[in-house]
Amino acid sequence: MIMALRVLAYDFGGVRITWEKDAYRVDGLGLLGSVYTLMGKQGAQRAEEQCLEWLPAAGLADLHVYHEGGDLKPLKQVVYGAAANSSISNVMMWTLEKRGIVWVRPLKPKWRGDGKDCYWLGDLITVLVTNYPFLLTRMYDSSVVRITATPPDHPLTSGLEANGTMAVTSSTVRTECAVGINSHLALEDAIKTIADQEVKVLRVHPHPHLSRLVCLRTAGRWRQHSRKHYKRYVRWAAARRGITQEQMRAGKWRKSSATAAEGLAKLEWKQIRRILGLRPRGEQVLYRLKAWAYSMYDVRNGRLGCPHEHCAHEVNVDVHHIFWECPAARKL
């Protein structure tokens, strides 16, 4: 569906962006046809809903969107020139004027569109509109709390403010408030307490004011992963980065001195702590030496160079020079 919307936007002019009234006027009426209607029906059948309150919190480097060919890629790889280290809330804000018309205001003057092309922001808007077409029909509300309960047509609605105040409407005439909501568990407990006996709350979707993990859809996951699974993946990624760093630093030693590299390779990391009589300062020196991370700053002269007093204080020195090549080091 998203690829069909993308074709409508890029090949048939389904999205028109103009600069008016100090904002980008996004006309997406061309996307609100049969494809959009079918997408909404299929989402309703799967109990899937796009959570637009989470969209501003998504980072441009982390948010994955569908690109041409159906590939799922990070947004920064799809929109060239985008501020990769920013979130969407740092780049722009939007308001819905009416069905199909959205006003997008850039948050920096250099991203304005008066007298110039739309820069990369125009492409970013088109990508977001095609991947999240409900931007064109739903009013943005950062306080909405999404609740899954039975019966499906329950009257329960809730809103959470940034200060932790929550209002829950459980019928046409009954509205209750709760304060001090500072966690997702407290939010879920408060809603279950206020809900009528006829309404059974099954699940409360994470809210941006309480959670950090961006959840852009309410549909259930295809596979249920435990917390241990994610921790194991994080450890694996960290170990992979560590191995890459270790190989890179070992390569620097081989390039500088094959003999020193061979000797340091025989000294394992865990053996450094087992050397009898070695104090913490000595352990730190060996760790930095093996990792090619020893400081080459000469404190006596306030510049980069060999720290030994009787050395020529050359600027272009390396760790091998400080410990082996320097005449002063050989005397020590």
mmCIF file of C-alpha atoms in Angstrom:
data_model
loop_
_atom_site.group_PDB
_atom_site.id
_atom_site.type_symbol
_atom_site.label_atom_id
_atom_site.label_comp_id
_atom_site.label_asym_id
_atom_site.label_seq_id
_atom_site.Cartn_x
_atom_site.Cartn_y
_atom_site.Cartn_z
ATOM 1 C CA MET A 1 0.000 0.000 0.000
ATOM 2 C CA ILE A 2 2.773 2.403 0.909
ATOM 3 C CA MET A 3 4.530 1.789 -2.396
ATOM 4 C CA ALA A 4 1.281 2.516 -4.238
ATOM 5 C CA LEU A 5 0.961 5.803 -2.339
ATOM 6 C CA ARG A 6 4.570 6.583 -3.202
ATOM 7 C CA VAL A 7 3.853 6.067 -6.911
ATOM 8 C CA LEU A 8 0.836 8.362 -6.650
ATOM 9 C CA ALA A 9 2.920 11.023 -4.909
ATOM 10 C CA TYR A 10 5.986 11.027 -7.167
ATOM 11 C CA ASP A 11 4.638 9.945 -10.556
ATOM 12 C CA PHE A 12 1.105 11.341 -10.565
ATOM 13 C CA GLY A 13 1.476 14.496 -8.487
ATOM 14 C CA GLY A 14 -0.503 13.175 -5.547
ATOM 15 C CA VAL A 15 1.365 15.489 -3.163
ATOM 16 C CA ARG A 16 1.835 19.185 -3.936
ATOM 17 C CA ILE A 17 4.031 21.279 -1.646
ATOM 18 C CA THR A 18 4.058 25.085 -1.803
ATOM 19 C CA TRP A 19 5.458 27.799 0.452
ATOM 20 C CA GLU A 20 2.692 30.025 1.816
ATOM 21 C CA LYS A 21 2.227 32.084 5.004
ATOM 22 C CA ASP A 22 5.665 31.173 6.412
ATOM 23 C CA ALA A 23 4.944 27.442 6.150
ATOM 24 C CA TYR A 24 4.842 24.574 3.684
ATOM 25 C CA ARG A 25 1.307 23.891 2.502
ATOM 26 C CA VAL A 26 1.012 20.170 1.783
ATOM 27 C CA ASP A 27 -1.882 19.215 -0.482
ATOM 28 C CA GLY A 28 -2.286 15.453 -0.312
ATOM 29 C CA LEU A 29 -5.835 15.098 -1.587
ATOM 30 C CA GLY A 30 -4.493 13.040 -4.486
ATOM 31 C CA LEU A 31 -3.528 10.280 -2.041
ATOM 32 C CA LEU A 32 -6.927 9.985 -0.365
ATOM 33 C CA GLY A 33 -8.477 7.655 -2.897
ATOM 34 C CA SER A 34 -9.141 3.953 -3.107
ATOM 35 C CA VAL A 35 -5.628 2.984 -1.962
ATOM 36 C CA TYR A 36 -5.964 5.028 1.219
ATOM 37 C CA THR A 37 -9.434 3.607 1.886
ATOM 38 C CA LEU A 38 -8.219 0.028 1.408
ATOM 39 C CA MET A 39 -5.250 0.704 3.696
ATOM 40 C CA GLY A 40 -7.602 1.890 6.439
ATOM 41 C CA LYS A 41 -9.850 -1.154 6.075
ATOM 42 C CA GLN A 42 -6.944 -3.593 6.257
ATOM 43 C CA GLY A 43 -5.563 -1.796 9.309
ATOM 44 C CA ALA A 44 -8.930 -2.043 11.043
ATOM 45 C CA GLN A 45 -9.087 -5.775 10.333
ATOM 46 C CA ARG A 46 -5.651 -6.274 11.919
ATOM 47 C CA ALA A 47 -6.465 -3.884 14.804
ATOM 48 C CA GLU A 48 -3.555 -1.754 13.583
ATOM 49 C CA GLU A 49 -3.435 1.997 14.012
ATOM 50 C CA GLN A 50 -0.762 4.589 13.282
ATOM 51 C CA CYS A 51 0.215 6.407 16.496
ATOM 52 C CA LEU A 52 0.970 9.901 15.244
ATOM 53 C CA GLU A 53 1.655 11.182 18.770
ATOM 54 C CA TRP A 54 4.926 9.226 18.624
ATOM 55 C CA LEU A 55 6.057 10.567 15.251
ATOM 56 C CA PRO A 56 7.741 13.787 16.551
ATOM 57 C CA ALA A 57 9.907 11.701 18.892
ATOM 58 C CA ALA A 58 11.264 9.517 16.078
ATOM 59 C CA GLY A 59 14.883 10.170 15.127
ATOM 60 C CA LEU A 60 15.829 10.669 11.488
ATOM 61 C CA ALA A 61 18.639 8.149 11.921
ATOM 62 C CA ASP A 62 16.429 5.492 13.530
ATOM 63 C CA LEU A 63 13.024 5.780 11.872
ATOM 64 C CA HIS A 64 12.744 3.172 9.099
ATOM 65 C CA VAL A 65 10.500 3.968 6.140
ATOM 66 C CA TYR A 66 9.674 2.220 2.879
ATOM 67 C CA HIS A 67 11.696 3.419 -0.083
ATOM 68 C CA GLU A 68 11.453 2.714 -3.801
ATOM 69 C CA GLY A 69 11.483 -0.997 -4.496
ATOM 70 C CA GLY A 70 9.843 -1.761 -1.158
ATOM 71 C CA ASP A 71 13.088 -1.625 0.819
ATOM 72 C CA LEU A 72 12.861 -0.632 4.475
ATOM 73 C CA LYS A 73 15.644 1.882 5.151
ATOM 74 C CA PRO A 74 16.534 4.491 7.791
ATOM 75 C CA LEU A 75 15.075 7.879 6.999
ATOM 76 C CA LYS A 76 18.506 9.515 6.740
ATOM 77 C CA GLN A 77 19.365 7.156 3.851
ATOM 78 C CA VAL A 78 16.147 7.966 2.020
ATOM 79 C CA VAL A 79 16.216 11.755 2.404
ATOM 80 C CA TYR A 80 19.673 12.956 1.402
ATOM 81 C CA GLY A 81 20.880 16.016 3.275
ATOM 82 C CA ALA A 82 18.576 15.493 6.257
ATOM 83 C CA ALA A 83 19.791 16.378 9.744
ATOM 84 C CA ALA A 84 20.654 12.817 10.750
ATOM 85 C CA ASN A 85 21.242 13.560 14.443
ATOM 86 C CA SER A 86 17.873 15.245 14.953
ATOM 87 C CA SER A 87 14.394 14.029 15.693
ATOM 88 C CA ILE A 88 11.354 15.089 13.705
ATOM 89 C CA SER A 89 10.309 17.420 16.532
ATOM 90 C CA ASN A 90 13.632 19.279 16.112
ATOM 91 C CA VAL A 91 13.006 19.767 12.399
ATOM 92 C CA MET A 92 9.355 20.646 11.948
ATOM 93 C CA MET A 93 5.859 20.818 13.403
ATOM 94 C CA TRP A 94 2.552 20.391 11.590
ATOM 95 C CA THR A 95 -1.133 21.167 11.898
ATOM 96 C CA LEU A 96 -4.079 19.733 9.971
ATOM 97 C CA GLU A 97 -6.212 22.409 8.310
ATOM 98 C CA LYS A 98 -8.771 20.055 6.815
ATOM 99 C CA ARG A 99 -8.907 16.652 5.193
ATOM 100 C CA GLY A 100 -5.920 16.354 2.857
ATOM 101 C CA ILE A 101 -4.345 19.747 3.717
ATOM 102 C CA VAL A 102 -1.488 19.953 6.226
ATOM 103 C CA TRP A 103 0.654 22.958 7.180
ATOM 104 C CA VAL A 104 4.278 22.157 8.026
ATOM 105 C CA ARG A 105 6.420 24.787 9.744
ATOM 106 C CA PRO A 106 10.210 24.353 9.725
ATOM 107 C CA LEU A 107 11.906 25.144 13.021
ATOM 108 C CA LYS A 108 15.010 26.781 11.521
ATOM 109 C CA PRO A 109 15.088 29.798 9.180
ATOM 110 C CA LYS A 110 17.487 28.083 6.765
ATOM 111 C CA TRP A 111 14.819 25.490 5.995
ATOM 112 C CA ARG A 112 12.299 28.055 4.788
ATOM 113 C CA GLY A 113 10.953 27.675 1.279
ATOM 114 C CA ASP A 114 10.457 31.294 0.201
ATOM 115 C CA GLY A 115 12.128 32.029 -3.108
ATOM 116 C CA LYS A 116 13.987 28.708 -3.109
ATOM 117 C CA ASP A 117 13.437 25.059 -3.645
ATOM 118 C CA CYS A 118 11.992 23.028 -0.803
ATOM 119 C CA TYR A 119 15.517 21.893 0.109
ATOM 120 C CA TRP A 120 15.529 18.374 1.626
ATOM 121 C CA LEU A 121 12.529 19.161 3.814
ATOM 122 C CA GLY A 122 10.156 18.782 0.878
ATOM 123 C CA ASP A 123 11.378 15.246 0.252
ATOM 124 C CA LEU A 124 11.108 14.507 3.978
ATOM 125 C CA ILE A 125 7.484 15.670 4.023
ATOM 126 C CA THR A 126 6.611 13.504 1.020
ATOM 127 C CA VAL A 127 8.231 10.423 2.571
ATOM 128 C CA LEU A 128 6.379 10.924 5.859
ATOM 129 C CA VAL A 129 3.035 11.525 4.159
ATOM 130 C CA THR A 130 3.317 8.390 2.017
ATOM 131 C CA ASN A 131 4.448 6.201 4.931
ATOM 132 C CA TYR A 132 2.008 7.742 7.412
ATOM 133 C CA PRO A 133 -0.939 8.889 5.265
ATOM 134 C CA PHE A 134 -3.187 9.413 8.295
ATOM 135 C CA LEU A 135 -1.298 12.678 8.796
ATOM 136 C CA LEU A 136 -3.627 13.987 6.094
ATOM 137 C CA THR A 137 -6.841 13.101 7.911
ATOM 138 C CA ARG A 138 -6.203 13.045 11.659
ATOM 139 C CA MET A 139 -5.604 15.987 13.955
ATOM 140 C CA TYR A 140 -2.325 15.704 15.852
ATOM 141 C CA ASP A 141 -2.878 15.215 19.588
ATOM 142 C CA SER A 142 0.147 14.566 21.809
ATOM 143 C CA SER A 143 -1.960 13.710 24.869
ATOM 144 C CA VAL A 144 -4.073 10.872 23.478
ATOM 145 C CA VAL A 145 -3.744 7.513 25.256
ATOM 146 C CA ARG A 146 -4.571 4.483 23.119
ATOM 147 C CA ILE A 147 -6.457 1.741 24.931
ATOM 148 C CA THR A 148 -7.277 -1.797 23.824
ATOM 149 C CA ALA A 149 -10.313 -3.111 25.674
ATOM 150 C CA THR A 150 -13.430 -5.215 25.339
ATOM 151 C CA PRO A 151 -15.993 -4.646 24.007
ATOM 152 C CA PRO A 152 -14.288 -3.023 21.000
ATOM 153 C CA ASP A 153 -16.819 -0.174 20.899
ATOM 154 C CA HIS A 154 -16.184 0.831 24.532
ATOM 155 C CA PRO A 155 -16.691 4.514 25.454
ATOM 156 C CA LEU A 156 -13.377 4.775 27.327
ATOM 157 C CA THR A 157 -11.157 7.681 26.220
ATOM 158 C CA SER A 158 -8.118 9.082 27.967
ATOM 159 C CA GLY A 159 -5.607 11.899 27.666
ATOM 160 C CA LEU A 160 -2.294 12.445 29.459
ATOM 161 C CA GLU A 161 -0.560 15.802 29.837
ATOM 162 C CA ALA A 162 3.172 16.360 30.216
ATOM 163 C CA ASN A 163 2.785 17.195 33.931
ATOM 164 C CA GLY A 164 1.375 13.736 34.689
ATOM 165 C CA THR A 165 -2.295 14.729 34.824
ATOM 166 C CA MET A 166 -4.651 12.252 33.169
ATOM 167 C CA ALA A 167 -8.330 12.657 32.324
ATOM 168 C CA VAL A 168 -10.417 9.556 31.626
ATOM 169 C CA THR A 169 -13.916 9.687 30.162
ATOM 170 C CA SER A 170 -15.726 6.417 30.761
ATOM 171 C CA SER A 171 -19.191 7.495 29.596
ATOM 172 C CA THR A 172 -20.973 10.468 28.092
ATOM 173 C CA VAL A 173 -21.376 12.137 31.487
ATOM 174 C CA ARG A 174 -18.557 10.749 33.625
ATOM 175 C CA THR A 175 -15.011 12.138 33.536
ATOM 176 C CA GLU A 176 -12.401 11.448 36.198
ATOM 177 C CA CYS A 177 -8.894 12.827 36.663
ATOM 178 C CA ALA A 178 -5.733 11.340 38.097
ATOM 179 C CA VAL A 179 -2.498 13.131 38.972
ATOM 180 C CA GLY A 180 1.054 11.999 39.547
ATOM 181 C CA ILE A 181 1.167 9.586 36.615
ATOM 182 C CA ASN A 182 4.918 9.072 36.175
ATOM 183 C CA SER A 183 5.213 5.592 34.670
ATOM 184 C CA HIS A 184 3.454 3.345 32.207
ATOM 185 C CA LEU A 185 2.473 0.947 34.981
ATOM 186 C CA ALA A 186 0.846 3.790 36.942
ATOM 187 C CA LEU A 187 -0.989 4.864 33.781
ATOM 188 C CA GLU A 188 -2.345 1.381 33.158
ATOM 189 C CA ASP A 189 -3.406 0.897 36.791
ATOM 190 C CA ALA A 190 -5.189 4.271 36.880
ATOM 191 C CA ILE A 191 -7.167 3.513 33.712
ATOM 192 C CA LYS A 192 -8.188 0.062 34.975
ATOM 193 C CA THR A 193 -9.321 1.594 38.265
ATOM 194 C CA ILE A 194 -11.454 4.268 36.608
ATOM 195 C CA ALA A 195 -12.925 2.006 33.906
ATOM 196 C CA ASP A 196 -16.463 0.691 34.297
ATOM 197 C CA GLN A 197 -17.017 -2.918 35.211
ATOM 198 C CA GLU A 198 -18.454 -3.556 31.755
ATOM 199 C CA VAL A 199 -15.164 -2.502 30.132
ATOM 200 C CA LYS A 200 -12.160 -4.801 30.458
ATOM 201 C CA VAL A 201 -8.871 -3.033 29.699
ATOM 202 C CA LEU A 202 -6.568 -5.440 27.882
ATOM 203 C CA ARG A 203 -3.663 -3.200 26.996
ATOM 204 C CA VAL A 204 -2.562 0.428 27.182
ATOM 205 C CA HIS A 205 -0.244 1.588 24.427
ATOM 206 C CA PRO A 206 3.016 3.294 25.573
ATOM 207 C CA HIS A 207 2.776 7.085 25.704
ATOM 208 C CA PRO A 208 5.532 9.570 24.692
ATOM 209 C CA HIS A 209 5.354 11.348 28.070
ATOM 210 C CA LEU A 210 6.211 8.142 29.927
ATOM 211 C CA SER A 211 8.205 5.914 27.574
ATOM 212 C CA ARG A 212 11.330 6.299 25.466
ATOM 213 C CA LEU A 213 10.891 3.421 23.013
ATOM 214 C CA VAL A 214 9.085 4.880 19.992
ATOM 215 C CA CYS A 215 5.937 2.848 19.220
ATOM 216 C CA LEU A 216 4.380 4.053 15.966
ATOM 217 C CA ARG A 217 1.771 1.304 15.596
ATOM 218 C CA THR A 218 -0.673 -0.413 17.915
ATOM 219 C CA ALA A 219 -0.804 -3.773 16.148
ATOM 220 C CA GLY A 220 0.517 -6.789 17.985
ATOM 221 C CA ARG A 221 3.977 -8.014 17.144
ATOM 222 C CA TRP A 222 4.455 -11.013 14.902
ATOM 223 C CA ARG A 223 6.942 -12.476 17.355
ATOM 224 C CA GLN A 224 6.989 -11.937 21.096
ATOM 225 C CA HIS A 225 10.563 -11.321 22.250
ATOM 226 C CA SER A 226 11.580 -11.301 25.888
ATOM 227 C CA ARG A 227 13.736 -8.627 27.487
ATOM 228 C CA LYS A 228 16.555 -11.163 27.643
ATOM 229 C CA HIS A 229 16.439 -11.419 23.845
ATOM 230 C CA TYR A 230 16.967 -7.669 23.397
ATOM 231 C CA LYS A 231 19.715 -7.557 26.028
ATOM 232 C CA ARG A 232 21.493 -10.423 24.292
ATOM 233 C CA TYR A 233 21.276 -8.565 20.971
ATOM 234 C CA VAL A 234 22.647 -5.372 22.542
ATOM 235 C CA ARG A 235 25.552 -7.292 24.083
ATOM 236 C CA TRP A 236 26.258 -8.966 20.751
ATOM 237 C CA ALA A 237 26.336 -5.600 18.966
ATOM 238 C CA ALA A 238 28.628 -4.115 21.621
ATOM 239 C CA ALA A 239 30.952 -7.135 21.414
ATOM 240 C CA ARG A 240 31.072 -6.826 17.626
ATOM 241 C CA ARG A 241 32.080 -3.163 17.883
ATOM 242 C CA GLY A 242 34.695 -4.067 20.484
ATOM 243 C CA ILE A 243 36.219 -6.760 18.260
ATOM 244 C CA THR A 244 36.360 -4.312 15.354
ATOM 245 C CA GLN A 245 38.121 -1.725 17.522
ATOM 246 C CA GLU A 246 40.576 -4.316 18.829
ATOM 247 C CA GLN A 247 41.461 -5.480 15.316
ATOM 248 C CA MET A 248 41.919 -1.887 14.160
ATOM 249 C CA ARG A 249 44.271 -1.070 17.064
ATOM 250 C CA ALA A 250 46.228 -4.307 16.578
ATOM 251 C CA GLY A 251 46.668 -3.309 12.934
ATOM 252 C CA LYS A 252 48.205 0.005 14.046
ATOM 253 C CA TRP A 253 50.727 -1.900 16.159
ATOM 254 C CA ARG A 254 51.635 -4.223 13.273
ATOM 255 C CA LYS A 255 52.137 -1.207 11.037
ATOM 256 C CA SER A 256 54.375 0.489 13.605
ATOM 257 C CA SER A 257 56.378 -2.526 14.819
ATOM 258 C CA ALA A 258 55.789 -6.170 14.015
ATOM 259 C CA THR A 259 57.921 -7.264 16.992
ATOM 260 C CA ALA A 260 55.986 -5.150 19.492
ATOM 261 C CA ALA A 261 52.682 -6.260 17.976
ATOM 262 C CA GLU A 262 53.656 -9.922 18.345
ATOM 263 C CA GLY A 263 54.632 -9.431 21.983
ATOM 264 C CA LEU A 264 51.487 -7.516 22.897
ATOM 265 C CA ALA A 265 49.331 -10.133 21.166
ATOM 266 C CA LYS A 266 50.724 -12.783 23.533
ATOM 267 C CA LEU A 267 49.681 -10.667 26.524
ATOM 268 C CA GLU A 268 45.976 -11.350 26.959
ATOM 269 C CA TRP A 269 43.682 -8.743 28.460
ATOM 270 C CA LYS A 270 42.732 -10.911 31.437
ATOM 271 C CA GLN A 271 46.396 -11.610 32.242
ATOM 272 C CA ILE A 272 47.093 -7.938 32.974
ATOM 273 C CA ARG A 273 45.066 -8.069 36.213
ATOM 274 C CA ARG A 274 46.925 -11.239 37.284
ATOM 275 C CA ILE A 275 50.438 -9.785 37.225
ATOM 276 C CA LEU A 276 51.706 -9.874 40.815
ATOM 277 C CA GLY A 277 52.889 -6.570 42.242
ATOM 278 C CA LEU A 278 51.343 -4.494 39.459
ATOM 279 C CA ARG A 279 49.549 -1.474 40.850
ATOM 280 C CA PRO A 280 46.489 0.200 39.273
ATOM 281 C CA ARG A 281 48.704 2.771 37.553
ATOM 282 C CA GLY A 282 50.751 0.001 35.954
ATOM 283 C CA GLU A 283 47.613 -1.855 34.872
ATOM 284 C CA GLN A 284 46.302 1.314 33.259
ATOM 285 C CA VAL A 285 49.552 1.804 31.359
ATOM 286 C CA LEU A 286 49.458 -1.765 30.017
ATOM 287 C CA TYR A 287 45.804 -1.488 29.019
ATOM 288 C CA ARG A 288 46.452 1.741 27.129
ATOM 289 C CA LEU A 289 49.629 0.371 25.601
ATOM 290 C CA LYS A 290 47.911 -2.766 24.284
ATOM 291 C CA ALA A 291 44.961 -0.697 23.002
ATOM 292 C CA TRP A 292 47.174 1.901 21.259
ATOM 293 C CA ALA A 293 45.520 4.527 23.459
ATOM 294 C CA TYR A 294 48.466 5.958 25.378
ATOM 295 C CA SER A 295 48.543 9.744 25.553
ATOM 296 C CA MET A 296 51.258 11.391 23.457
ATOM 297 C CA TYR A 297 50.947 14.787 25.146
ATOM 298 C CA ASP A 298 54.155 16.299 26.533
ATOM 299 C CA VAL A 299 53.122 18.000 29.775
ATOM 300 C CA ARG A 300 56.560 19.580 30.215
ATOM 301 C CA ASN A 301 56.323 21.600 27.022
ATOM 302 C CA GLY A 302 52.522 21.746 26.682
ATOM 303 C CA ARG A 303 52.333 20.153 23.260
ATOM 304 C CA LEU A 304 52.150 16.816 21.453
ATOM 305 C CA GLY A 305 55.412 14.933 21.475
ATOM 306 C CA CYS A 306 57.564 12.505 23.422
ATOM 307 C CA PRO A 307 57.103 13.011 27.183
ATOM 308 C CA HIS A 308 60.665 11.946 28.097
ATOM 309 C CA GLU A 309 62.763 14.825 29.365
ATOM 310 C CA HIS A 310 65.943 14.117 27.390
ATOM 311 C CA CYS A 311 64.200 13.352 24.096
ATOM 312 C CA ALA A 312 64.274 15.612 21.052
ATOM 313 C CA HIS A 313 60.537 16.215 21.572
ATOM 314 C CA GLU A 314 59.524 15.378 18.059
ATOM 315 C CA VAL A 315 55.919 16.189 17.273
ATOM 316 C CA ASN A 316 55.273 13.207 14.973
ATOM 317 C CA VAL A 317 55.801 10.363 17.426
ATOM 318 C CA ASP A 318 53.779 7.257 18.181
ATOM 319 C CA VAL A 319 53.389 4.874 21.102
ATOM 320 C CA HIS A 320 56.205 2.622 19.867
ATOM 321 C CA HIS A 321 58.620 5.549 19.976
ATOM 322 C CA ILE A 322 57.676 6.465 23.554
ATOM 323 C CA PHE A 323 58.347 2.958 24.925
ATOM 324 C CA TRP A 324 61.046 1.517 22.630
ATOM 325 C CA GLU A 325 62.633 3.904 20.117
ATOM 326 C CA CYS A 326 63.272 6.880 22.403
ATOM 327 C CA PRO A 327 66.841 6.840 23.858
ATOM 328 C CA ALA A 328 65.505 7.999 27.217
ATOM 329 C CA ALA A 329 63.043 5.114 27.271
ATOM 330 C CA ARG A 330 65.835 2.605 26.582
ATOM 331 C CA LYS A 331 67.771 3.873 29.591
ATOM 332 C CA LEU A 332 64.732 3.375 31.797
#
